[in-house]
């Protein structure tokens, strides 16, 4: 469908530039005061998204006597954690195919650790009574072009050999569940993904942290780290934290460890949400299993039902802005909304006339291997985890557990993994970074239109282990 067609654009007439998850939610916690003056801690965590809050929570669970402080420049969940699609996936490697391409020998272990991680998230949500609409409904990845079918079949076989339990659905089987004329087949993973309300998850983690005695300061930006001898000094907006250990969970924002910055590119991803579907509209698409959905192109959409049966529809058209800055103005992109709306109506033509009510964007911390990496600084007294590349709702818990092991000097099954020991290849400096990403995006778009055939540039990138994804 043409994304300039006025019949598409009228579906966007009433869209508000707002996060659906934040719409007058009674579960939003009260804000926390900023840190004024100096304080001390055993562990200071910088950033109150999932990575930071899981780090604080796991630190307290491992050792309740540990004094833990979190400093957040804005408010809890202000970054990607409060604005994502809520796909809480067992994958630690941004999908099985990407993991296999990079860590083939360890993939069986990584997949098992990923499933254990998702189980542990479910258990934590139950233990602390976190109300985040957790539904372990699984995920369906659909082929929308014939060339995608073989890859899905191969993945089903390979994953089941490694202990996963996934299924191939042919066109009739997938269309009988969710009615779209574009679906040609699918990979169904009944257990490897849960859906959550992402903002409620981050707020619930915040409450759980506070219940264990973690102190959280909002409106408190960490400006720099200083070596104070037997401790580190975190210099903040109006004060300092003197801490034995510092965990940096700052995602796309400039890392306090400068050498980490070259590995990450902030890439903007956009999402639309419809008005709640009527029972007739819902019946017209089926979807009784409420699975998380995505498609199998190199550029992919992700979509799901919300608690009030609106459809969240995002992905596909991701944007890297020259210079790699994180800016409020990048969070709105009308041309992407039009493209997303057109793709939505191609997928669900029976929903012609439905209104989109919410639209927003957010930055993803893309790295060249599309999966998290870790690093240490100040002789191991500071550590960071970054690079989740659009799949961090669940893997941030794993990222936090590894970061704590690194800070505590623990040699574990986790810290022995190649993905933990090795970093991705860095992106080149600007203007090469911009050119590299744009050329790669252009090539990916061509591959999607060209029956999946990767051009010479993408094949070279594959050989070098470099890439770009969202
Ligand atoms: C639109 C969108 C959709 C997505 N959908 C999904 C999805 O469905 N499933 C999935 O698995 N992943 C998804 N993701 C990715 C996922 O949201 C992230 O990987 C995850 O939230 C990262 O968590 P984080 O805690 O590392 O980062 P963030 O949530 O960004 O937290 C970092 C925090 O650090 C704070 N901070 C930064 N610098 C400083 C400083 N110097 N001092 C103090 N505070 C600082 C920031 O303000 C921020 O609150 C999506 C992302 C986006 C943007």
mmCIF file of N, CA, C and O in Angstrom, residues 323-391:
data_model
loop_
_atom_site.group_PDB
_atom_site.id
_atom_site.type_symbol
_atom_site.label_atom_id
_atom_site.label_comp_id
_atom_site.label_asym_id
_atom_site.label_seq_id
_atom_site.Cartn_x
_atom_site.Cartn_y
_atom_site.Cartn_z
ATOM 1 N N UNK A 323 25.814 11.616 13.631
ATOM 2 C CA UNK A 323 26.404 12.063 14.892
ATOM 3 C C UNK A 323 25.994 11.194 16.064
ATOM 4 O O UNK A 323 26.578 11.279 17.145
ATOM 5 N N UNK A 324 24.971 10.374 15.860
ATOM 6 C CA UNK A 324 24.589 9.408 16.898
ATOM 7 C C UNK A 324 24.095 10.046 18.191
ATOM 8 O O UNK A 324 24.337 9.522 19.279
ATOM 9 N N UNK A 325 23.385 11.167 18.061
ATOM 10 C CA UNK A 325 22.919 11.811 19.294
ATOM 11 C C UNK A 325 21.558 11.267 19.720
ATOM 12 O O UNK A 325 20.823 10.706 18.913
ATOM 13 N N UNK A 326 21.267 11.459 21.019
ATOM 14 C CA UNK A 326 19.961 11.072 21.562
ATOM 15 C C UNK A 326 19.211 12.365 21.811
ATOM 16 O O UNK A 326 19.635 13.192 22.627
ATOM 17 N N UNK A 327 18.116 12.571 21.066
ATOM 18 C CA UNK A 327 17.416 13.860 21.165
ATOM 19 C C UNK A 327 15.922 13.637 21.184
ATOM 20 O O UNK A 327 15.404 12.778 20.445
ATOM 21 N N UNK A 328 15.234 14.485 21.966
ATOM 22 C CA UNK A 328 13.776 14.414 22.066
ATOM 23 C C UNK A 328 13.114 14.540 20.695
ATOM 24 O O UNK A 328 12.146 13.843 20.384
ATOM 25 N N UNK A 329 13.651 15.438 19.854
ATOM 26 C CA UNK A 329 12.997 15.700 18.551
ATOM 27 C C UNK A 329 13.011 14.457 17.642
ATOM 28 O O UNK A 329 12.205 14.339 16.735
ATOM 29 N N UNK A 330 13.933 13.530 17.891
ATOM 30 C CA UNK A 330 13.987 12.321 17.055
ATOM 31 C C UNK A 330 12.860 11.335 17.395
ATOM 32 O O UNK A 330 12.687 10.341 16.708
ATOM 33 N N UNK A 331 12.152 11.589 18.501
ATOM 34 C CA UNK A 331 11.147 10.615 18.953
ATOM 35 C C UNK A 331 9.840 10.671 18.155
ATOM 36 O O UNK A 331 8.943 9.861 18.377
ATOM 37 N N UNK A 332 9.726 11.674 17.284
ATOM 38 C CA UNK A 332 8.519 11.801 16.454
ATOM 39 C C UNK A 332 8.944 11.742 14.997
ATOM 40 O O UNK A 332 9.889 12.435 14.600
ATOM 41 N N UNK A 333 8.269 10.927 14.172
ATOM 42 C CA UNK A 333 8.671 10.842 12.748
ATOM 43 C C UNK A 333 7.462 10.490 11.889
ATOM 44 O O UNK A 333 7.115 9.321 11.705
ATOM 45 N N UNK A 334 6.836 11.546 11.374
ATOM 46 C CA UNK A 334 5.561 11.382 10.677
ATOM 47 C C UNK A 334 5.675 10.440 9.480
ATOM 48 O O UNK A 334 4.777 9.628 9.227
ATOM 49 N N UNK A 335 6.778 10.527 8.738
ATOM 50 C CA UNK A 335 6.870 9.675 7.527
ATOM 51 C C UNK A 335 6.957 8.199 7.896
ATOM 52 O O UNK A 335 6.442 7.330 7.185
ATOM 53 N N UNK A 336 7.585 7.908 9.039
ATOM 54 C CA UNK A 336 7.638 6.509 9.485
ATOM 55 C C UNK A 336 6.250 6.049 9.932
ATOM 56 O O UNK A 336 5.842 4.912 9.653
ATOM 57 N N UNK A 337 5.508 6.911 10.594
ATOM 58 C CA UNK A 337 4.150 6.534 11.020
ATOM 59 C C UNK A 337 3.306 6.154 9.797
ATOM 60 O O UNK A 337 2.535 5.199 9.828
ATOM 61 N N UNK A 338 3.460 6.946 8.708
ATOM 62 C CA UNK A 338 2.668 6.670 7.500
ATOM 63 C C UNK A 338 3.061 5.309 6.917
ATOM 64 O O UNK A 338 2.204 4.523 6.500
ATOM 65 N N UNK A 339 4.359 5.033 6.908
ATOM 66 C CA UNK A 339 4.816 3.748 6.368
ATOM 67 C C UNK A 339 4.285 2.597 7.225
ATOM 68 O O UNK A 339 3.777 1.596 6.711
ATOM 69 N N UNK A 340 4.387 2.764 8.553
ATOM 70 C CA UNK A 340 3.901 1.703 9.453
ATOM 71 C C UNK A 340 2.399 1.478 9.270
ATOM 72 O O UNK A 340 1.925 0.341 9.243
ATOM 73 N N UNK A 341 1.651 2.582 9.133
ATOM 74 C CA UNK A 341 0.192 2.448 8.967
ATOM 75 C C UNK A 341 -0.122 1.704 7.675
ATOM 76 O O UNK A 341 -1.012 0.841 7.635
ATOM 77 N N UNK A 342 0.618 2.019 6.608
ATOM 78 C CA UNK A 342 0.385 1.342 5.320
ATOM 79 C C UNK A 342 0.659 -0.155 5.455
ATOM 80 O O UNK A 342 -0.122 -0.990 4.980
ATOM 81 N N UNK A 343 1.756 -0.508 6.118
ATOM 82 C CA UNK A 343 2.094 -1.929 6.282
ATOM 83 C C UNK A 343 1.052 -2.641 7.155
ATOM 84 O O UNK A 343 0.713 -3.804 6.920
ATOM 85 N N UNK A 344 0.572 -1.940 8.158
ATOM 86 C CA UNK A 344 -0.456 -2.506 9.042
ATOM 87 C C UNK A 344 -1.703 -2.884 8.225
ATOM 88 O O UNK A 344 -2.250 -3.983 8.359
ATOM 89 N N UNK A 345 -2.129 -1.944 7.352
ATOM 90 C CA UNK A 345 -3.363 -2.187 6.597
ATOM 91 C C UNK A 345 -3.169 -3.232 5.496
ATOM 92 O O UNK A 345 -4.126 -3.892 5.096
ATOM 93 N N UNK A 346 -1.943 -3.393 5.038
ATOM 94 C CA UNK A 346 -1.662 -4.493 4.102
ATOM 95 C C UNK A 346 -1.800 -5.825 4.836
ATOM 96 O O UNK A 346 -2.318 -6.810 4.301
ATOM 97 N N UNK A 347 -1.341 -5.855 6.073
ATOM 98 C CA UNK A 347 -1.390 -7.094 6.861
ATOM 99 C C UNK A 347 -2.821 -7.407 7.302
ATOM 100 O O UNK A 347 -3.259 -8.563 7.250
ATOM 101 N N UNK A 348 -3.524 -6.377 7.744
ATOM 102 C CA UNK A 348 -4.894 -6.581 8.240
ATOM 103 C C UNK A 348 -5.873 -5.676 7.468
ATOM 104 O O UNK A 348 -6.399 -4.697 8.036
ATOM 105 N N UNK A 349 -6.136 -5.992 6.198
ATOM 106 C CA UNK A 349 -7.038 -5.118 5.424
ATOM 107 C C UNK A 349 -8.433 -5.056 6.032
ATOM 108 O O UNK A 349 -9.158 -4.076 5.839
ATOM 109 N N UNK A 350 -8.800 -6.090 6.788
ATOM 110 C CA UNK A 350 -10.135 -6.107 7.401
ATOM 111 C C UNK A 350 -10.275 -5.025 8.492
ATOM 112 O O UNK A 350 -11.378 -4.771 8.964
ATOM 113 N N UNK A 351 -9.138 -4.405 8.891
ATOM 114 C CA UNK A 351 -9.216 -3.346 9.917
ATOM 115 C C UNK A 351 -9.235 -1.947 9.288
ATOM 116 O O UNK A 351 -9.004 -0.948 9.976
ATOM 117 N N UNK A 352 -9.475 -1.888 8.009
ATOM 118 C CA UNK A 352 -9.657 -0.607 7.308
ATOM 119 C C UNK A 352 -10.572 0.304 8.154
ATOM 120 O O UNK A 352 -11.634 -0.140 8.605
ATOM 121 N N UNK A 353 -10.108 1.524 8.387
ATOM 122 C CA UNK A 353 -10.932 2.478 9.135
ATOM 123 C C UNK A 353 -10.542 2.592 10.609
ATOM 124 O O UNK A 353 -10.921 3.550 11.274
ATOM 125 N N UNK A 354 -9.761 1.641 11.134
ATOM 126 C CA UNK A 354 -9.384 1.726 12.558
ATOM 127 C C UNK A 354 -8.481 2.955 12.760
ATOM 128 O O UNK A 354 -7.693 3.311 11.884
ATOM 129 N N UNK A 355 -8.618 3.589 13.908
ATOM 130 C CA UNK A 355 -7.808 4.793 14.170
ATOM 131 C C UNK A 355 -6.560 4.439 14.969
ATOM 132 O O UNK A 355 -6.634 3.635 15.906
ATOM 133 N N UNK A 356 -5.435 5.042 14.612
ATOM 134 C CA UNK A 356 -4.267 4.986 15.491
ATOM 135 C C UNK A 356 -4.378 6.147 16.479
ATOM 136 O O UNK A 356 -4.688 7.269 16.073
ATOM 137 N N UNK A 357 -4.123 5.867 17.747
ATOM 138 C CA UNK A 357 -4.287 6.917 18.756
ATOM 139 C C UNK A 357 -2.961 7.374 19.371
ATOM 140 O O UNK A 357 -2.877 8.491 19.870
ATOM 141 N N UNK A 358 -1.945 6.488 19.370
ATOM 142 C CA UNK A 358 -0.670 6.823 20.008
ATOM 143 C C UNK A 358 0.480 6.495 19.052
ATOM 144 O O UNK A 358 0.407 5.498 18.325
ATOM 145 N N UNK A 359 1.517 7.302 19.111
ATOM 146 C CA UNK A 359 2.718 7.031 18.306
ATOM 147 C C UNK A 359 3.925 7.597 19.048
ATOM 148 O O UNK A 359 3.843 8.665 19.653
ATOM 149 N N UNK A 360 5.014 6.869 19.006
ATOM 150 C CA UNK A 360 6.233 7.374 19.642
ATOM 151 C C UNK A 360 7.450 6.646 19.081
ATOM 152 O O UNK A 360 7.315 5.645 18.374
ATOM 153 N N UNK A 361 8.607 7.175 19.433
ATOM 154 C CA UNK A 361 9.844 6.516 19.041
ATOM 155 C C UNK A 361 10.785 6.446 20.218
ATOM 156 O O UNK A 361 10.568 7.095 21.253
ATOM 157 N N UNK A 362 11.822 5.677 20.086
ATOM 158 C CA UNK A 362 12.818 5.571 21.151
ATOM 159 C C UNK A 362 14.100 5.025 20.563
ATOM 160 O O UNK A 362 14.103 4.409 19.498
ATOM 161 N N UNK A 363 15.188 5.265 21.293
ATOM 162 C CA UNK A 363 16.498 4.871 20.772
ATOM 163 C C UNK A 363 16.895 3.484 21.266
ATOM 164 O O UNK A 363 16.687 3.133 22.431
ATOM 165 N N UNK A 364 17.456 2.718 20.348
ATOM 166 C CA UNK A 364 17.947 1.365 20.607
ATOM 167 C C UNK A 364 19.470 1.393 20.585
ATOM 168 O O UNK A 364 20.064 2.027 19.708
ATOM 169 N N UNK A 365 20.097 0.691 21.525
ATOM 170 C CA UNK A 365 21.574 0.705 21.595
ATOM 171 C C UNK A 365 22.154 -0.387 20.699
ATOM 172 O O UNK A 365 22.613 -1.432 21.154
ATOM 173 N N UNK A 366 22.141 -0.097 19.401
ATOM 174 C CA UNK A 366 22.618 -1.091 18.431
ATOM 175 C C UNK A 366 24.135 -1.242 18.518
ATOM 176 O O UNK A 366 24.863 -0.255 18.598
ATOM 177 N N UNK A 367 24.598 -2.490 18.509
ATOM 178 C CA UNK A 367 26.034 -2.742 18.342
ATOM 179 C C UNK A 367 26.206 -3.676 17.151
ATOM 180 O O UNK A 367 25.235 -4.254 16.658
ATOM 181 N N UNK A 368 27.414 -3.842 16.705
ATOM 182 C CA UNK A 368 27.621 -4.509 15.414
ATOM 183 C C UNK A 368 27.392 -6.020 15.484
ATOM 184 O O UNK A 368 27.408 -6.682 14.458
ATOM 185 N N UNK A 369 27.184 -6.583 16.688
ATOM 186 C CA UNK A 369 26.836 -8.011 16.727
ATOM 187 C C UNK A 369 25.421 -8.218 17.271
ATOM 188 O O UNK A 369 25.016 -9.341 17.557
ATOM 189 N N UNK A 370 24.680 -7.153 17.517
ATOM 190 C CA UNK A 370 23.249 -7.156 17.873
ATOM 191 C C UNK A 370 22.948 -7.851 19.193
ATOM 192 O O UNK A 370 21.812 -8.303 19.411
ATOM 193 N N UNK A 371 23.890 -7.967 20.058
ATOM 194 C CA UNK A 371 23.629 -8.636 21.338
ATOM 195 C C UNK A 371 24.563 -8.042 22.389
ATOM 196 O O UNK A 371 25.620 -7.490 22.046
ATOM 197 N N UNK A 372 24.192 -8.149 23.669
ATOM 198 C CA UNK A 372 24.886 -7.375 24.701
ATOM 199 C C UNK A 372 26.376 -7.708 24.821
ATOM 200 O O UNK A 372 26.808 -8.811 24.529
ATOM 201 N N UNK A 373 27.104 -6.708 25.275
ATOM 202 C CA UNK A 373 28.525 -6.907 25.595
ATOM 203 C C UNK A 373 28.813 -6.192 26.905
ATOM 204 O O UNK A 373 28.048 -5.330 27.349
ATOM 205 N N UNK A 374 29.920 -6.582 27.524
ATOM 206 C CA UNK A 374 30.250 -6.084 28.848
ATOM 207 C C UNK A 374 31.660 -5.526 28.842
ATOM 208 O O UNK A 374 32.487 -5.918 28.011
ATOM 209 N N UNK A 375 31.952 -4.657 29.780
ATOM 210 C CA UNK A 375 33.315 -4.161 29.890
ATOM 211 C C UNK A 375 33.571 -3.720 31.321
ATOM 212 O O UNK A 375 32.640 -3.543 32.120
ATOM 213 N N UNK A 376 34.871 -3.587 31.636
ATOM 214 C CA UNK A 376 35.253 -3.146 32.976
ATOM 215 C C UNK A 376 36.155 -1.922 32.878
ATOM 216 O O UNK A 376 36.818 -1.733 31.851
ATOM 217 N N UNK A 377 36.213 -1.156 33.930
ATOM 218 C CA UNK A 377 37.108 0.008 33.985
ATOM 219 C C UNK A 377 37.554 0.183 35.441
ATOM 220 O O UNK A 377 37.012 -0.472 36.340
ATOM 221 N N UNK A 378 38.514 1.048 35.654
ATOM 222 C CA UNK A 378 39.038 1.316 37.004
ATOM 223 C C UNK A 378 39.410 0.001 37.715
ATOM 224 O O UNK A 378 38.961 -0.262 38.842
ATOM 225 N N UNK A 379 40.181 -0.805 37.021
ATOM 226 C CA UNK A 379 40.681 -2.040 37.646
ATOM 227 C C UNK A 379 39.575 -2.992 38.049
ATOM 228 O O UNK A 379 39.733 -3.761 39.002
ATOM 229 N N UNK A 380 38.460 -2.955 37.343
ATOM 230 C CA UNK A 380 37.368 -3.894 37.638
ATOM 231 C C UNK A 380 36.387 -3.368 38.677
ATOM 232 O O UNK A 380 35.418 -4.046 39.019
ATOM 233 N N UNK A 381 36.599 -2.126 39.143
ATOM 234 C CA UNK A 381 35.661 -1.583 40.152
ATOM 235 C C UNK A 381 34.415 -0.967 39.505
ATOM 236 O O UNK A 381 33.420 -0.724 40.169
ATOM 237 N N UNK A 382 34.515 -0.684 38.203
ATOM 238 C CA UNK A 382 33.323 -0.246 37.449
ATOM 239 C C UNK A 382 33.108 -1.240 36.306
ATOM 240 O O UNK A 382 34.068 -1.807 35.781
ATOM 241 N N UNK A 383 31.851 -1.460 35.971
ATOM 242 C CA UNK A 383 31.533 -2.346 34.839
ATOM 243 C C UNK A 383 30.333 -1.779 34.107
ATOM 244 O O UNK A 383 29.569 -0.984 34.663
ATOM 245 N N UNK A 384 30.200 -2.192 32.852
ATOM 246 C CA UNK A 384 29.033 -1.748 32.078
ATOM 247 C C UNK A 384 28.497 -2.896 31.247
ATOM 248 O O UNK A 384 29.197 -3.866 30.968
ATOM 249 N N UNK A 385 27.216 -2.771 30.882
ATOM 250 C CA UNK A 385 26.618 -3.673 29.895
ATOM 251 C C UNK A 385 25.826 -2.814 28.920
ATOM 252 O O UNK A 385 25.084 -1.916 29.312
ATOM 253 N N UNK A 386 26.024 -3.091 27.638
ATOM 254 C CA UNK A 386 25.418 -2.293 26.565
ATOM 255 C C UNK A 386 25.142 -3.190 25.362
ATOM 256 O O UNK A 386 25.574 -4.337 25.319
ATOM 257 N N UNK A 387 24.462 -2.639 24.360
ATOM 258 C CA UNK A 387 24.398 -3.298 23.054
ATOM 259 C C UNK A 387 23.244 -4.261 22.878
ATOM 260 O O UNK A 387 23.300 -5.136 22.018
ATOM 261 N N UNK A 388 22.162 -4.108 23.640
ATOM 262 C CA UNK A 388 21.044 -5.074 23.565
ATOM 263 C C UNK A 388 20.341 -5.061 22.201
ATOM 264 O O UNK A 388 19.641 -6.011 21.851
ATOM 265 N N UNK A 389 20.486 -3.954 21.464
ATOM 266 C CA UNK A 389 19.996 -3.876 20.081
ATOM 267 C C UNK A 389 18.533 -4.309 19.924
ATOM 268 O O UNK A 389 18.219 -5.254 19.196
ATOM 269 N N UNK A 390 17.666 -3.667 20.660
ATOM 270 C CA UNK A 390 16.242 -3.899 20.409
ATOM 271 C C UNK A 390 15.679 -5.168 21.009
ATOM 272 O O UNK A 390 14.507 -5.485 20.793
ATOM 273 N N UNK A 391 16.473 -5.931 21.752
ATOM 274 C CA UNK A 391 15.907 -7.101 22.422
ATOM 275 C C UNK A 391 16.449 -7.175 23.853
ATOM 276 O O UNK A 391 17.182 -8.097 24.225
#
